CSV table of C-alpha atoms in Angstrom, one decimal:
chain,number,residue,atom,x,y,z
A,1,MET,CA,-9.0,-4.5,-97.0
A,2,ASN,CA,-10.6,-2.8,-99.8
A,3,SER,CA,-12.6,-6.2,-100.5
A,4,LEU,CA,-14.6,-6.1,-97.2
A,5,SER,CA,-17.9,-3.8,-96.0
A,6,ASP,CA,-16.7,-0.1,-94.5
A,7,GLU,CA,-19.2,-0.7,-92.2
A,8,ALA,CA,-17.0,-1.5,-88.8
A,9,ARG,CA,-16.6,0.1,-85.8
A,10,PRO,CA,-13.1,1.5,-84.6
A,11,LEU,CA,-11.1,-0.5,-82.4
A,12,GLU,CA,-11.6,1.3,-79.6
A,13,VAL,CA,-12.9,0.7,-75.6
A,14,TRP,CA,-16.6,1.3,-76.8
A,15,ALA,CA,-16.9,-0.7,-79.4
A,16,LEU,CA,-15.6,-3.3,-77.7
A,17,ASP,CA,-18.2,-2.9,-75.0
A,18,GLN,CA,-20.8,-2.6,-76.6
A,19,GLU,CA,-19.9,-5.6,-78.8
A,20,CYS,CA,-19.5,-7.6,-75.7
A,21,HIS,CA,-22.9,-6.3,-74.3
A,22,ASN,CA,-24.5,-8.0,-78.1
A,23,ILE,CA,-22.9,-11.1,-77.2
A,24,ALA,CA,-24.3,-11.2,-73.9
A,25,LYS,CA,-28.1,-9.8,-74.4
A,26,TRP,CA,-28.3,-12.9,-77.1
A,27,TRP,CA,-27.2,-15.5,-74.9
A,28,VAL,CA,-30.1,-13.7,-72.2
A,29,GLU,CA,-32.8,-13.9,-75.2
A,30,PHE,CA,-32.4,-17.4,-77.3
A,31,SER,CA,-30.1,-19.5,-74.5
A,32,GLN,CA,-32.4,-19.9,-71.7
A,33,ASP,CA,-34.2,-23.7,-72.1
A,34,HIS,CA,-37.1,-22.4,-69.6
A,35,GLU,CA,-39.0,-25.9,-70.0
A,36,ASN,CA,-36.6,-28.1,-68.9
A,37,GLY,CA,-33.8,-26.0,-67.1
A,38,GLY,CA,-30.2,-24.4,-68.0
A,39,PHE,CA,-29.6,-23.7,-71.4
A,40,PHE,CA,-30.3,-25.4,-74.8
A,41,GLY,CA,-27.7,-27.7,-75.5
A,42,GLU,CA,-27.5,-26.1,-79.4
A,43,LEU,CA,-29.2,-23.4,-81.3
A,44,GLY,CA,-29.0,-23.4,-84.7
A,45,ALA,CA,-27.5,-20.7,-87.5
A,46,GLN,CA,-30.9,-18.7,-87.3
A,47,ALA,CA,-30.5,-18.6,-83.6
A,48,GLU,CA,-33.5,-21.4,-83.1
A,49,PRO,CA,-33.3,-24.1,-80.1
A,50,VAL,CA,-32.7,-27.9,-80.7
A,51,SER,CA,-34.3,-28.4,-77.7
A,52,ASP,CA,-33.6,-32.0,-77.6
A,53,ALA,CA,-29.8,-31.6,-78.0
A,54,ASN,CA,-27.9,-32.8,-75.2
A,55,LYS,CA,-26.1,-30.7,-72.9
A,56,GLY,CA,-22.2,-30.4,-71.6
A,57,ILE,CA,-20.5,-29.4,-69.4
A,58,ILE,CA,-18.0,-27.1,-71.1
A,59,LEU,CA,-21.2,-24.9,-72.7
A,60,ASN,CA,-22.6,-24.7,-69.4
A,61,ALA,CA,-19.3,-23.8,-67.6
A,62,ARG,CA,-18.1,-21.0,-69.9
A,63,ILE,CA,-21.8,-19.2,-69.7
A,64,LEU,CA,-21.4,-19.4,-66.5
A,65,TRP,CA,-17.9,-17.6,-66.8
A,66,PHE,CA,-18.5,-15.3,-69.4
A,67,PHE,CA,-21.7,-14.1,-67.0
A,68,SER,CA,-19.7,-13.8,-63.7
A,69,GLU,CA,-17.0,-12.0,-66.0
A,70,ALA,CA,-19.1,-9.5,-67.8
A,71,ALA,CA,-21.7,-9.2,-64.5
A,72,ARG,CA,-18.7,-8.0,-62.4
A,73,GLN,CA,-16.7,-5.7,-65.2
A,74,HIS,CA,-20.1,-4.0,-66.3
A,75,ASN,CA,-22.8,-4.5,-62.9
A,76,ARG,CA,-25.4,-5.9,-65.0
A,77,GLN,CA,-27.8,-7.9,-62.9
A,78,THR,CA,-28.8,-9.5,-65.5
A,79,TYR,CA,-25.9,-10.9,-66.3
A,80,ARG,CA,-26.0,-12.1,-62.6
A,81,ASN,CA,-29.2,-13.6,-62.5
A,82,ILE,CA,-27.3,-15.7,-66.0
A,83,ALA,CA,-24.3,-16.4,-64.2
A,84,GLU,CA,-26.0,-17.7,-61.3
A,85,ARG,CA,-28.9,-20.2,-63.4
A,86,ALA,CA,-25.2,-21.1,-64.6
A,87,PHE,CA,-23.7,-22.3,-61.3
A,88,HIS,CA,-27.4,-23.9,-60.3
A,89,TYR,CA,-27.4,-26.0,-63.2
A,90,LEU,CA,-23.7,-26.8,-63.0
A,91,MET,CA,-24.5,-28.0,-59.0
A,92,ASP,CA,-27.9,-29.6,-59.2
A,93,ASN,CA,-27.2,-31.3,-62.9
A,94,PHE,CA,-22.9,-31.8,-63.9
A,95,ASP,CA,-21.7,-32.0,-60.4
A,96,ASP,CA,-21.0,-35.8,-59.9
A,97,LYS,CA,-22.5,-36.5,-56.1
A,98,GLN,CA,-20.7,-40.0,-56.3
A,99,PHE,CA,-17.1,-39.6,-57.5
A,100,GLY,CA,-16.7,-36.3,-57.5
A,101,GLY,CA,-16.0,-33.7,-60.3
A,102,VAL,CA,-18.1,-32.9,-63.3
A,103,LEU,CA,-20.2,-35.4,-65.4
A,104,TRP,CA,-19.5,-34.5,-69.2
A,105,GLU,CA,-22.6,-34.7,-70.7
A,106,LEU,CA,-26.4,-34.7,-69.9
A,107,ASP,CA,-29.3,-35.0,-71.4
A,108,CYS,CA,-31.5,-32.4,-72.6
A,109,PHE,CA,-33.8,-32.9,-69.5
A,110,GLY,CA,-31.2,-33.1,-67.3
A,111,ALA,CA,-30.0,-36.4,-66.3
A,112,ALA,CA,-26.5,-38.2,-67.3
A,113,VAL,CA,-25.4,-39.9,-70.3
A,114,ASN,CA,-21.6,-39.3,-70.5
A,115,GLY,CA,-20.3,-39.3,-66.8
A,116,LYS,CA,-16.4,-39.3,-68.3
A,117,LYS,CA,-13.8,-37.0,-66.5
A,118,GLN,CA,-11.9,-35.0,-69.0
A,119,THR,CA,-9.1,-33.2,-67.7
A,120,TYR,CA,-10.2,-30.7,-70.1
A,121,ALA,CA,-13.9,-30.1,-68.3
A,122,GLN,CA,-12.7,-30.2,-64.7
A,123,SER,CA,-10.3,-27.0,-65.8
A,124,PHE,CA,-13.7,-25.2,-67.4
A,125,ALA,CA,-15.7,-26.2,-63.9
A,126,ILE,CA,-12.8,-24.7,-62.3
A,127,TYR,CA,-12.4,-21.6,-64.1
A,128,GLY,CA,-16.1,-21.2,-64.0
A,129,LEU,CA,-16.7,-21.3,-60.4
A,130,SER,CA,-13.2,-18.9,-59.9
A,131,ALA,CA,-15.0,-15.9,-61.6
A,132,TYR,CA,-18.4,-16.5,-60.2
A,133,TYR,CA,-16.9,-17.0,-56.5
A,134,GLN,CA,-15.2,-13.5,-57.5
A,135,LEU,CA,-18.3,-11.9,-58.1
A,136,THR,CA,-20.6,-13.0,-55.6
A,137,GLY,CA,-18.9,-14.9,-52.6
A,138,ASP,CA,-20.4,-17.7,-52.7
A,139,GLU,CA,-17.6,-19.9,-50.6
A,140,ALA,CA,-20.2,-22.9,-51.8
A,141,ALA,CA,-18.6,-22.5,-55.4
A,142,LEU,CA,-14.8,-21.8,-54.1
A,143,SER,CA,-15.5,-25.2,-51.9
A,144,SER,CA,-16.1,-27.0,-55.6
A,145,ALA,CA,-13.3,-25.2,-56.7
A,146,MET,CA,-11.2,-25.9,-54.8
A,147,LYS,CA,-12.6,-29.7,-55.0
A,148,TYR,CA,-12.3,-29.7,-58.8
A,149,PHE,CA,-8.7,-28.9,-58.4
A,150,SER,CA,-8.1,-31.6,-55.4
A,151,LEU,CA,-9.3,-34.0,-57.8
A,152,VAL,CA,-7.7,-33.3,-60.9
A,153,GLU,CA,-4.2,-33.2,-58.7
A,154,GLN,CA,-4.9,-36.0,-57.6
A,155,HIS,CA,-5.9,-38.2,-60.2
A,156,ALA,CA,-4.8,-36.4,-63.3
A,157,SER,CA,-1.6,-35.3,-61.9
A,158,ASP,CA,1.8,-37.2,-64.2
A,159,ARG,CA,3.8,-37.6,-61.1
A,160,LYS,CA,6.6,-39.5,-63.7
A,161,HIS,CA,7.0,-37.7,-66.3
A,162,GLY,CA,4.9,-34.0,-65.5
A,163,GLY,CA,1.9,-32.9,-66.6
A,164,TYR,CA,-2.0,-33.5,-66.8
A,165,PHE,CA,-3.3,-36.9,-68.3
A,166,GLU,CA,-6.6,-36.6,-71.0
A,167,ALA,CA,-9.5,-38.3,-69.4
A,168,PHE,CA,-10.4,-41.1,-67.1
A,169,ALA,CA,-13.9,-43.2,-66.8
A,170,GLN,CA,-16.5,-41.5,-64.6
A,171,ASP,CA,-15.1,-43.1,-61.2
A,172,TRP,CA,-11.4,-41.9,-62.4
A,173,SER,CA,-10.4,-45.8,-63.6
A,174,PRO,CA,-8.3,-45.8,-66.6
A,175,LEU,CA,-9.9,-45.1,-70.1
A,176,ILE,CA,-8.5,-46.4,-74.1
A,177,ASP,CA,-9.9,-43.3,-75.5
A,178,VAL,CA,-9.1,-40.5,-73.9
A,179,ARG,CA,-9.5,-37.7,-77.4
A,180,LEU,CA,-11.4,-34.7,-76.2
A,181,SER,CA,-13.5,-34.7,-79.9
A,182,ASP,CA,-13.2,-37.2,-83.2
A,183,LYS,CA,-10.8,-34.5,-84.5
A,184,ASP,CA,-8.2,-35.3,-81.6
A,185,LEU,CA,-5.5,-37.5,-81.6
A,186,ASN,CA,-6.0,-40.3,-78.9
A,187,SER,CA,-2.7,-39.3,-77.3
A,188,PRO,CA,-2.7,-39.7,-73.4
A,189,LYS,CA,-1.6,-35.3,-73.0
A,190,SER,CA,-2.6,-32.6,-75.2
A,191,MET,CA,-2.0,-28.2,-75.2
A,192,ASN,CA,-5.7,-27.9,-75.2
A,193,THR,CA,-5.9,-29.4,-71.9
A,194,HIS,CA,-2.8,-28.2,-70.4
A,195,ILE,CA,-3.4,-24.2,-71.6
A,196,HIS,CA,-7.0,-23.9,-70.3
A,197,LEU,CA,-6.1,-26.1,-67.0
A,198,LEU,CA,-3.4,-23.3,-67.3
A,199,GLU,CA,-6.2,-20.2,-66.8
A,200,ALA,CA,-8.3,-22.3,-64.7
A,201,TYR,CA,-5.2,-22.3,-62.3
A,202,THR,CA,-5.1,-19.0,-62.3
A,203,ARG,CA,-8.0,-17.3,-61.9
A,204,LEU,CA,-8.5,-19.9,-59.2
A,205,TYR,CA,-5.0,-18.4,-57.5
A,206,LEU,CA,-6.0,-15.2,-57.9
A,207,VAL,CA,-9.1,-15.3,-56.2
A,208,THR,CA,-7.4,-18.1,-53.1
A,209,LYS,CA,-3.9,-16.8,-52.8
A,210,SER,CA,-3.4,-20.9,-51.7
A,211,SER,CA,-0.1,-21.8,-51.7
A,212,GLN,CA,-1.0,-25.5,-53.4
A,213,VAL,CA,-2.6,-23.5,-55.9
A,214,GLY,CA,0.4,-21.0,-56.5
A,215,ASP,CA,2.8,-24.2,-56.8
A,216,ALA,CA,0.3,-26.1,-59.4
A,217,LEU,CA,0.5,-23.1,-61.7
A,218,LYS,CA,4.1,-22.4,-61.2
A,219,ASN,CA,4.6,-25.8,-62.3
A,220,LEU,CA,2.5,-25.7,-65.1
A,221,ILE,CA,3.6,-22.6,-66.2
A,222,THR,CA,7.3,-23.9,-66.3
A,223,LEU,CA,6.2,-27.5,-67.6
A,224,ILE,CA,4.1,-25.7,-70.8
A,225,GLY,CA,7.2,-23.6,-71.5
A,226,GLU,CA,9.5,-26.2,-71.5
A,227,LYS,CA,7.7,-28.7,-72.6
A,228,ILE,CA,4.7,-28.0,-75.5
A,229,VAL,CA,6.7,-24.5,-76.2
A,230,ASN,CA,9.3,-26.2,-79.7
A,231,GLN,CA,11.7,-24.0,-78.4
A,232,GLU,CA,12.9,-23.5,-82.2
A,233,THR,CA,9.9,-22.2,-83.8
A,234,ALA,CA,7.5,-20.6,-80.4
A,235,HIS,CA,4.9,-22.9,-81.9
A,236,LEU,CA,2.7,-25.8,-79.5
A,237,TYR,CA,3.2,-28.9,-80.3
A,238,LEU,CA,-0.4,-30.5,-79.7
A,239,PHE,CA,-0.2,-33.9,-79.2
A,240,GLN,CA,2.7,-35.9,-76.8
A,241,GLY,CA,3.1,-39.1,-75.7
A,242,LEU,CA,3.5,-39.8,-71.8
A,243,ASP,CA,7.2,-38.7,-72.3
A,244,TRP,CA,6.4,-35.6,-74.4
A,245,LYS,CA,7.1,-37.2,-77.5
A,246,ASP,CA,5.4,-35.5,-80.2
A,247,HIS,CA,2.2,-36.7,-81.8
A,248,SER,CA,1.8,-33.6,-84.1
A,249,ASP,CA,0.0,-33.2,-87.6
A,250,SER,CA,0.5,-29.7,-87.3
A,251,ILE,CA,0.7,-26.0,-86.2
A,252,SER,CA,-2.6,-24.5,-84.7
A,253,PHE,CA,-1.8,-20.8,-85.3
A,254,GLY,CA,-5.3,-19.8,-82.8
A,255,HIS,CA,-3.9,-22.0,-80.3
A,256,ASP,CA,-0.1,-20.5,-80.3
A,257,ILE,CA,-1.6,-17.0,-79.9
A,258,GLU,CA,-3.9,-18.1,-77.3
A,259,CYS,CA,-1.7,-19.3,-75.0
A,260,SER,CA,0.8,-16.7,-75.7
A,261,TRP,CA,-1.3,-14.2,-73.6
A,262,LEU,CA,-2.9,-16.4,-71.1
A,263,ILE,CA,1.1,-17.4,-70.0
A,264,TRP,CA,1.5,-14.1,-69.5
A,265,ASP,CA,-1.6,-13.5,-67.2
A,266,ALA,CA,-0.7,-16.5,-65.3
A,267,LEU,CA,3.0,-14.8,-64.8
A,268,VAL,CA,1.4,-11.6,-63.8
A,269,THR,CA,-1.5,-13.4,-61.6
A,270,LEU,CA,1.4,-15.4,-59.9
A,271,ASP,CA,3.2,-12.2,-59.3
A,272,ASP,CA,7.2,-14.2,-59.2
A,273,ALA,CA,9.7,-11.8,-60.5
A,274,GLN,CA,11.6,-14.8,-61.8
A,275,LEU,CA,9.3,-16.7,-63.7
A,276,LEU,CA,8.7,-13.4,-65.2
A,277,ASN,CA,12.0,-12.4,-66.4
A,278,LYS,CA,12.7,-16.2,-67.9
A,279,TYR,CA,9.4,-16.2,-69.5
A,280,ARG,CA,8.8,-13.2,-71.5
A,281,ASP,CA,10.8,-13.3,-73.8
A,282,LEU,CA,9.1,-16.4,-74.9
A,283,VAL,CA,5.5,-15.2,-74.5
A,284,ILE,CA,6.5,-12.1,-76.7
A,285,ARG,CA,8.5,-15.0,-79.6
A,286,MET,CA,5.3,-16.4,-79.7
A,287,ALA,CA,3.4,-13.3,-81.2
A,288,ASN,CA,5.7,-12.9,-83.1
A,289,THR,CA,6.1,-16.2,-84.6
A,290,CYS,CA,2.2,-15.7,-85.3
A,291,LEU,CA,1.9,-12.5,-86.6
A,292,ARG,CA,4.6,-13.5,-89.0
A,293,GLN,CA,3.3,-16.8,-90.1
A,294,SER,CA,-0.5,-16.9,-89.7
A,295,ILE,CA,-2.1,-13.7,-91.4
A,296,GLY,CA,-4.1,-14.5,-94.3
A,297,ASP,CA,-4.9,-12.6,-97.4
A,298,LEU,CA,-7.2,-10.7,-95.6
A,299,GLY,CA,-5.6,-9.8,-92.5
A,300,GLN,CA,-7.2,-12.7,-90.6
A,301,VAL,CA,-5.1,-15.0,-88.5
A,302,CYS,CA,-5.6,-18.4,-90.6
A,303,ASP,CA,-6.5,-21.9,-88.7
A,304,LYS,CA,-3.5,-24.2,-89.1
A,305,GLN,CA,-0.4,-25.1,-91.1
A,306,SER,CA,0.1,-28.7,-91.9
A,307,ILE,CA,3.3,-30.1,-90.8
A,308,ALA,CA,3.5,-32.6,-93.5
A,309,ASP,CA,3.7,-30.6,-96.7
A,310,GLY,CA,4.0,-27.2,-95.2
A,311,LYS,CA,0.2,-25.7,-96.7
A,312,ILE,CA,-1.0,-22.7,-94.6
A,313,HIS,CA,-4.7,-23.2,-94.5
A,314,GLN,CA,-7.1,-19.5,-95.0
A,315,GLN,CA,-10.0,-20.6,-93.1
A,316,SER,CA,-11.1,-18.5,-90.3
A,317,PHE,CA,-12.7,-19.9,-87.7
A,318,TRP,CA,-14.2,-16.7,-84.6
A,319,TRP,CA,-11.9,-18.4,-81.8
A,320,VAL,CA,-8.8,-17.8,-83.7
A,321,GLN,CA,-9.6,-14.2,-84.2
A,322,ALA,CA,-11.2,-13.7,-81.0
A,323,GLU,CA,-7.8,-14.5,-79.0
A,324,ALA,CA,-5.6,-13.2,-81.7
A,325,LEU,CA,-7.4,-10.0,-80.7
A,326,VAL,CA,-6.0,-10.5,-77.3
A,327,GLY,CA,-2.9,-11.7,-78.2
A,328,PHE,CA,-1.7,-9.2,-80.2
A,329,LEU,CA,-3.0,-6.4,-78.1
A,330,ASN,CA,-1.1,-8.1,-75.2
A,331,ALA,CA,2.1,-8.4,-77.5
A,332,TYR,CA,1.7,-4.7,-78.2
A,333,LYS,CA,1.6,-3.5,-74.9
A,334,LEU,CA,4.3,-5.6,-73.9
A,335,THR,CA,6.9,-4.3,-76.6
A,336,GLY,CA,5.3,-1.1,-78.5
A,337,ASN,CA,5.7,-3.0,-81.9
A,338,THR,CA,3.1,-1.1,-84.0
A,339,LEU,CA,3.1,-4.1,-86.3
A,340,PHE,CA,1.0,-5.8,-83.2
A,341,TYR,CA,-1.7,-3.1,-83.1
A,342,GLN,CA,-1.9,-2.6,-86.9
A,343,ALA,CA,-3.0,-6.8,-86.9
A,344,CYS,CA,-5.2,-6.2,-84.3
A,345,GLU,CA,-6.8,-3.2,-86.3
A,346,LYS,CA,-7.0,-5.6,-89.4
A,347,ILE,CA,-8.5,-8.4,-87.1
A,348,TRP,CA,-11.3,-6.6,-85.7
A,349,HIS,CA,-12.1,-5.6,-89.3
A,350,PHE,CA,-12.5,-9.2,-90.5
A,351,THR,CA,-14.0,-9.9,-87.5
A,352,GLN,CA,-16.8,-7.7,-87.5
A,353,THR,CA,-17.6,-7.9,-91.2
A,354,GLN,CA,-16.9,-12.0,-91.9
A,355,HIS,CA,-18.0,-13.2,-88.7
A,356,ILE,CA,-20.1,-11.2,-86.9
A,357,ASP,CA,-23.6,-11.9,-87.8
A,358,LYS,CA,-25.7,-8.7,-87.7
A,359,GLN,CA,-29.1,-10.4,-88.9
A,360,TYR,CA,-29.4,-13.1,-86.3
A,361,GLY,CA,-27.1,-12.1,-83.6
A,362,GLU,CA,-23.7,-13.6,-82.4
A,363,TRP,CA,-20.7,-14.9,-84.3
A,364,ASP,CA,-20.8,-17.1,-87.1
A,365,TRP,CA,-18.3,-19.9,-87.1
A,366,LEU,CA,-16.6,-19.5,-89.9
A,367,ALA,CA,-16.1,-16.3,-91.8
A,368,LYS,CA,-18.9,-15.6,-94.2
A,369,ARG,CA,-16.7,-16.4,-97.2
A,370,ASP,CA,-15.7,-20.3,-96.3
A,371,GLN,CA,-19.3,-21.2,-95.0
A,372,ASP,CA,-21.6,-23.6,-97.1
A,373,PRO,CA,-24.8,-22.1,-97.0
A,374,GLN,CA,-26.2,-26.0,-97.0
A,375,ASN,CA,-24.6,-27.2,-94.0
A,376,PRO,CA,-24.2,-23.7,-91.0
A,377,TYR,CA,-22.6,-24.4,-88.4
A,378,TYR,CA,-24.8,-23.6,-85.6
A,379,LYS,CA,-24.2,-20.4,-83.5
A,380,ALA,CA,-24.0,-22.5,-79.7
A,381,GLY,CA,-23.5,-25.5,-78.8
A,382,PHE,CA,-21.5,-28.1,-77.6
A,383,TRP,CA,-18.2,-26.6,-78.3
A,384,LYS,CA,-19.5,-22.8,-79.1
A,385,ALA,CA,-20.1,-20.2,-76.2
A,386,PRO,CA,-19.8,-16.7,-75.1
A,387,TYR,CA,-16.7,-17.0,-74.3
A,388,HIS,CA,-14.0,-16.7,-77.0
A,389,ASN,CA,-15.6,-14.0,-78.1
A,390,GLY,CA,-17.4,-12.4,-75.3
A,391,ARG,CA,-13.3,-12.4,-73.2
A,392,ALA,CA,-12.1,-11.0,-76.2
A,393,MET,CA,-14.4,-7.8,-76.2
A,394,MET,CA,-13.7,-7.8,-72.2
A,395,GLU,CA,-9.3,-8.6,-71.8
A,396,GLY,CA,-9.6,-6.0,-75.2
A,397,ALA,CA,-11.1,-3.3,-73.2
A,398,ILE,CA,-9.1,-3.7,-70.2
A,399,LEU,CA,-5.9,-3.8,-72.7
A,400,LEU,CA,-6.5,-0.7,-74.8
A,401,ASN,CA,-7.6,1.1,-71.3
A,402,GLU,CA,-3.9,0.2,-70.0
A,403,ILE,CA,-2.1,0.7,-73.0
A,404,THR,CA,-3.7,4.1,-73.1
A,405,GLU,CA,-3.0,4.9,-69.7
A,406,GLN,CA,1.3,3.5,-70.7
A,407,ARG,CA,1.4,6.2,-73.3
A,408,TYR,CA,-0.3,9.1,-70.7
A,409,GLU,CA,2.6,8.1,-68.4
A,410,MET,CA,5.2,8.1,-70.7
A,411,ALA,CA,4.5,11.5,-72.6
A,412,LYS,CA,4.2,12.7,-68.9
């Protein structure tokens, strides 16, 4: 680690809390579109607004989730105000009053330009609304979350092979192109959609204790554990056919470690002793596999491994380091294996020196050494919100406190 700057905070609760506030402050200051409502659809690398950029539901729902959770954990009115702004903009503009569910994309003024019903997007709407309800007790938020849940179960659930279909037209009729983005394969089922549906159903069950949601969550855990996790390698299949035949061309280390802790969070929330015992070892094995295979030359978690030639891509994305921090801390808490904690310390150091932008704020999409100065990625946009990094700061702080309490209990 000698090649990196030594100007880094230690892996401690106060440091993660401080960075959470830094992230929140940036979004409060720069993201609000006071002219057209809601939030700018894009902010450049130097926090400059792209005022005519379209507005995506993923960005809005993730802002809703982050500020709802930050307001609940840190009890700041400013965060609550942004959560309220995100909630009202979602319900006023993204909510499809005709066919139900949330629209995919609006223009900069708030008019619909793409009404497709991506299951992934419905998941994030459920996730954000559930967190907002947990913060405020607003029954309208819970009612909408449950409506979206029912629509997903009605239209997206594959009753023959299990799991969930990727996408539909605005009226929930079939689509030929169901890809989440241009980088994805046009497969009817994907890991990405299922793991984010998992986190959405986990939070919805937490705030409702609905037996219907609980049953869907239990089925989803089992499905991911048996169909989406490769039982031999402990990696995730990324893209699959209707009958779960694998079409993946790579291994995504970031999704592997993210999924490990999301499964555990779902298991703890569901509080089913049989499932906890059944999948605990799998969660640990996924984290162990990621630890053995993904760590790069500077302690970062690498992006992916190509299946065809086995090449590991050293490139670092902000979200991968965020999820790895939580995933390895969770694995350390479960096992006491200090290798997980040491990996977290290196990831946190790498993140501070390679991703956190001390000049313009927030986190850079790519590590500094991977960036093209002539073509920088946006700082906020359709796929970048205060979600992965903001969540990592809050979940990381919770885990560090729990680890400290665990050590205290063992020492007594």
